[in-house]
Short mmCIF file of C-alpha atoms in Angstrom, two decimals:
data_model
loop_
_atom_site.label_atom_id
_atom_site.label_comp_id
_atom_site.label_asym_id
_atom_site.label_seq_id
_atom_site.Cartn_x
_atom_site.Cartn_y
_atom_site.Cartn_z
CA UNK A 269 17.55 6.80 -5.61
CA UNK A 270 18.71 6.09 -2.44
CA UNK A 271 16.65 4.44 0.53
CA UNK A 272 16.29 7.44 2.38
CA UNK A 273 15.34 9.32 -0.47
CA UNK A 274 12.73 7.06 -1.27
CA UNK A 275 11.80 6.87 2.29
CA UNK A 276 10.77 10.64 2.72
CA UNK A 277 8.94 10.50 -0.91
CA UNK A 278 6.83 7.73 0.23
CA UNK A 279 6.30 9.91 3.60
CA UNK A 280 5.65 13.02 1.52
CA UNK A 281 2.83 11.23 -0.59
CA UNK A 282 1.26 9.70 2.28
CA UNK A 283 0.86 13.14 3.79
CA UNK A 284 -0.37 14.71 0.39
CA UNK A 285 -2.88 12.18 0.39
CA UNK A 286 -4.44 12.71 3.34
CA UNK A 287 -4.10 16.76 2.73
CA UNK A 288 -6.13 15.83 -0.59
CA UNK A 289 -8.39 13.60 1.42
CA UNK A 290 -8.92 16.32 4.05
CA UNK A 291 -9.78 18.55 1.08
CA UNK A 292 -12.41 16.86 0.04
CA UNK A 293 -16.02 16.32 0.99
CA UNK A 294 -15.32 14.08 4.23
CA UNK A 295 -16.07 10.70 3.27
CA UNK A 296 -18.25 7.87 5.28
CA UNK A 297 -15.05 6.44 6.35
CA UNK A 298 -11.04 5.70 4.77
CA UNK A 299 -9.43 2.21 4.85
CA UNK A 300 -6.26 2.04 4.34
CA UNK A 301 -3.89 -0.43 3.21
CA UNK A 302 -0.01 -0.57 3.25
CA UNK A 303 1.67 -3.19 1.73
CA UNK A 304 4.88 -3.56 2.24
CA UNK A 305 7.11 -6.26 -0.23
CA UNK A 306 9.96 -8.44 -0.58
CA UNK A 307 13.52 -6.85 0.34
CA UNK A 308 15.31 -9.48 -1.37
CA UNK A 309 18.12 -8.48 1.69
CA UNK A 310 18.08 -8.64 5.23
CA UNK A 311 18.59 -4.72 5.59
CA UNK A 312 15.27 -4.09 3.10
CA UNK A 313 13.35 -6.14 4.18
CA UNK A 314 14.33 -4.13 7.67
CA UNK A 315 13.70 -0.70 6.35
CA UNK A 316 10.33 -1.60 4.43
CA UNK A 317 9.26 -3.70 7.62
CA UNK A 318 10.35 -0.23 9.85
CA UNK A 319 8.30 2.03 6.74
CA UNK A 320 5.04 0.34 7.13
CA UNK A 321 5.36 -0.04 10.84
CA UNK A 322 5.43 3.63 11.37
CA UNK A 323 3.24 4.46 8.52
CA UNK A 324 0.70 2.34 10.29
CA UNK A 325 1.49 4.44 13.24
CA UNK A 326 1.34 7.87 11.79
CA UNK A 327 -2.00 6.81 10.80
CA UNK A 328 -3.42 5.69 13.65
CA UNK A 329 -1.51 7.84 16.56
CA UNK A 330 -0.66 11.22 14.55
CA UNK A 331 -3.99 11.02 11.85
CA UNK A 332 -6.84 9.73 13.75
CA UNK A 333 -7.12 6.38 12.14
CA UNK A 334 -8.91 3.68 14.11
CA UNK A 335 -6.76 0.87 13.96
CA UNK A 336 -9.54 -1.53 12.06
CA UNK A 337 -9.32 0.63 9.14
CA UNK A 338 -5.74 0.44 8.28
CA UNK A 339 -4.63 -3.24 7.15
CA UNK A 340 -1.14 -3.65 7.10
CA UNK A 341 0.76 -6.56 5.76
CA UNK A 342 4.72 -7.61 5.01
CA UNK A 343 7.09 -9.99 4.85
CA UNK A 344 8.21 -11.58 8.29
CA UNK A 345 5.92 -9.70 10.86
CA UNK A 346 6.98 -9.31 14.06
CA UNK A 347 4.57 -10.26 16.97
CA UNK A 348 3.96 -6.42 18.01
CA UNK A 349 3.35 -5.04 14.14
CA UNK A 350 -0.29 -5.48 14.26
CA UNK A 351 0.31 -6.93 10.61
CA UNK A 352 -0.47 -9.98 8.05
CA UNK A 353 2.03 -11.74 6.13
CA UNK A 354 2.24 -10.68 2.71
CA UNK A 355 1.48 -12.92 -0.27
CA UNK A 356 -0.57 -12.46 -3.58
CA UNK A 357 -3.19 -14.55 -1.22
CA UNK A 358 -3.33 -12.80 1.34
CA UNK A 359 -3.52 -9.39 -0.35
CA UNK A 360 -6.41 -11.37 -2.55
CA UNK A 361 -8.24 -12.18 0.90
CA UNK A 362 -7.91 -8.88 2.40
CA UNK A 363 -9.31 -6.96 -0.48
CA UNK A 364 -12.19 -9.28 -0.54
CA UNK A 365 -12.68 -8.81 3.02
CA UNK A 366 -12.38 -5.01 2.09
CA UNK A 367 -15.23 -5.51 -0.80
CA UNK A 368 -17.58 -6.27 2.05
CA UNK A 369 -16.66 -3.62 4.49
CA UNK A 370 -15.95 -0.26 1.94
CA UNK A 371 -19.21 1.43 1.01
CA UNK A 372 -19.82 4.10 -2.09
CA UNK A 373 -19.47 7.14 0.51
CA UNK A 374 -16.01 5.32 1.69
CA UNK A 375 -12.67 5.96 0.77
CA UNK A 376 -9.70 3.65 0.32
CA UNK A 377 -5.65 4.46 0.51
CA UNK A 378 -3.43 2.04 -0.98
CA UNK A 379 0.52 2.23 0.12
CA UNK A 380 3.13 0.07 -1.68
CA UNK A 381 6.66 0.08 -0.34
CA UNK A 382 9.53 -1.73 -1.82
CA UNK A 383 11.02 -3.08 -4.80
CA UNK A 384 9.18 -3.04 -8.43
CA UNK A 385 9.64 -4.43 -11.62
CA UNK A 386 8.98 -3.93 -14.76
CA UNK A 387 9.54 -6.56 -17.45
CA UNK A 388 7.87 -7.23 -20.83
CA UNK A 389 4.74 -4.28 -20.68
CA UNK A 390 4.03 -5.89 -16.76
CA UNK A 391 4.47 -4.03 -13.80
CA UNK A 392 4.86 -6.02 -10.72
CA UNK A 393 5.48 -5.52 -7.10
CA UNK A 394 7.64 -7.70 -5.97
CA UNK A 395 5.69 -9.59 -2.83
CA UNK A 396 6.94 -13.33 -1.48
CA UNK A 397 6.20 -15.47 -3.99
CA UNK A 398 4.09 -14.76 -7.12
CA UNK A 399 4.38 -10.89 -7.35
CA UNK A 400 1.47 -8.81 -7.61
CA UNK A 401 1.00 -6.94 -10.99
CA UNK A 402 -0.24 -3.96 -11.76
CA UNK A 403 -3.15 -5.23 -13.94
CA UNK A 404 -3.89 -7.88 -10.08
CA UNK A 405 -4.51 -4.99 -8.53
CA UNK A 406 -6.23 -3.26 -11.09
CA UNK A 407 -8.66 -6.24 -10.59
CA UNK A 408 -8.97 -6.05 -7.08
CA UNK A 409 -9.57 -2.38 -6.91
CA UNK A 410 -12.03 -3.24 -9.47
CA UNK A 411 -14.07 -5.28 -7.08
CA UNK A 412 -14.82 -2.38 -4.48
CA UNK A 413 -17.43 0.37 -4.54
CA UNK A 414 -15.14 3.18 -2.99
CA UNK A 415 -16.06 6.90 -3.72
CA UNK A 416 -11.90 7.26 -4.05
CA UNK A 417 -8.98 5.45 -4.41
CA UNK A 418 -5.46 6.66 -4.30
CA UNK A 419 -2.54 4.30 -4.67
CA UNK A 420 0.81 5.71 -3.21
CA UNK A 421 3.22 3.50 -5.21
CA UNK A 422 7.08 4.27 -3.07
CA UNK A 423 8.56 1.13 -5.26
CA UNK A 424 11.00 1.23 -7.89
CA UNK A 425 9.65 0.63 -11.32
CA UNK A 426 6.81 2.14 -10.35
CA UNK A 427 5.06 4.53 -13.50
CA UNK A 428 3.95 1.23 -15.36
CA UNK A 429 1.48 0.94 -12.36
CA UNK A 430 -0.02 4.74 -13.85
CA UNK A 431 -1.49 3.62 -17.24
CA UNK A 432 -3.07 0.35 -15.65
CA UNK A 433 -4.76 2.24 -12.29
CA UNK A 434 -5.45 5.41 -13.32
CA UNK A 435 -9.04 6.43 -13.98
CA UNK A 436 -11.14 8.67 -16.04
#
């Protein structure tokens, strides 16, 4: 799959989701989070820098989001992102700042964008550093009282994460 192509599918879902959260009763309020990983290359770590950028955007600007409801962090931020550096720390910090702030009326949007992995039954997303697995985030999703959660997963590698997050 190329870049491009993997590009407009991550677009695609992100749009679906909010179609499906439109859909729904309206919730109390939707955080979202878009997490963008390693490139392991200068020109990745461009394009998934460039993806969450103006997936934050869309959000905001085109989709109403206020901008304290949609957390955004990547490898090497630039000073005008409006995003965190991403590690497996400071994705752990964020959703327990996120465990404080989403209610049970609330919703929650998780975006991952970049490379995956899948090795030995573990699905990982490859992040600086120790990568965040599928059964992390499992954990971390675990600790918040959302009405919803939806995990757009754009990385390669990416249908180990289904088994681990997907609910009843």
């Amino acid at each position: 799959m190329t870049i491009q192509t993997r590009s407009r599918r991550v677009a695609a879902a992100a749009l679906i989701v909010f179609a499906a959260l439109c859909a729904w009763p309206a919730a109390a309020e939707i955080h979202h989070v878009v997490l963008c990983g390693s490139g392991g290359e200068a020109e990745f770590e461009e394009k998934f820098r460039d993806w969450g950028v103006r997936l934050r955007n869309a959000l905001i600007n085109r989709l109403g989001a206020s901008a304290e409801m949609v957390s955004l962090l990547m490898e090497s931020p630039g000073p005008d992102s409006g995003a965190t550096p991403i590690t497996l720390e400071s994705i752990g910090t964020l959703f327990k700042d996120l465990a404080s702030r989403v209610g049970p009326e609330d919703d929650l949007a998780v975006y991952l964008i970049g490379h995956g992995s899948f090795m030995k039954d573990e699905s990982k997303f490859q992040i600086p550093g120790e990568d965040l697995s599928a059964k992390s985030l499992e954990a971390m999703l675990a600790e918040l009282s959302a009405a919803r959660v939806i995990v757009v997963n754009g990385t390669s590698s990416s249908a180990g994460f289904i088994n681990v997050l997907s609910g009843p």
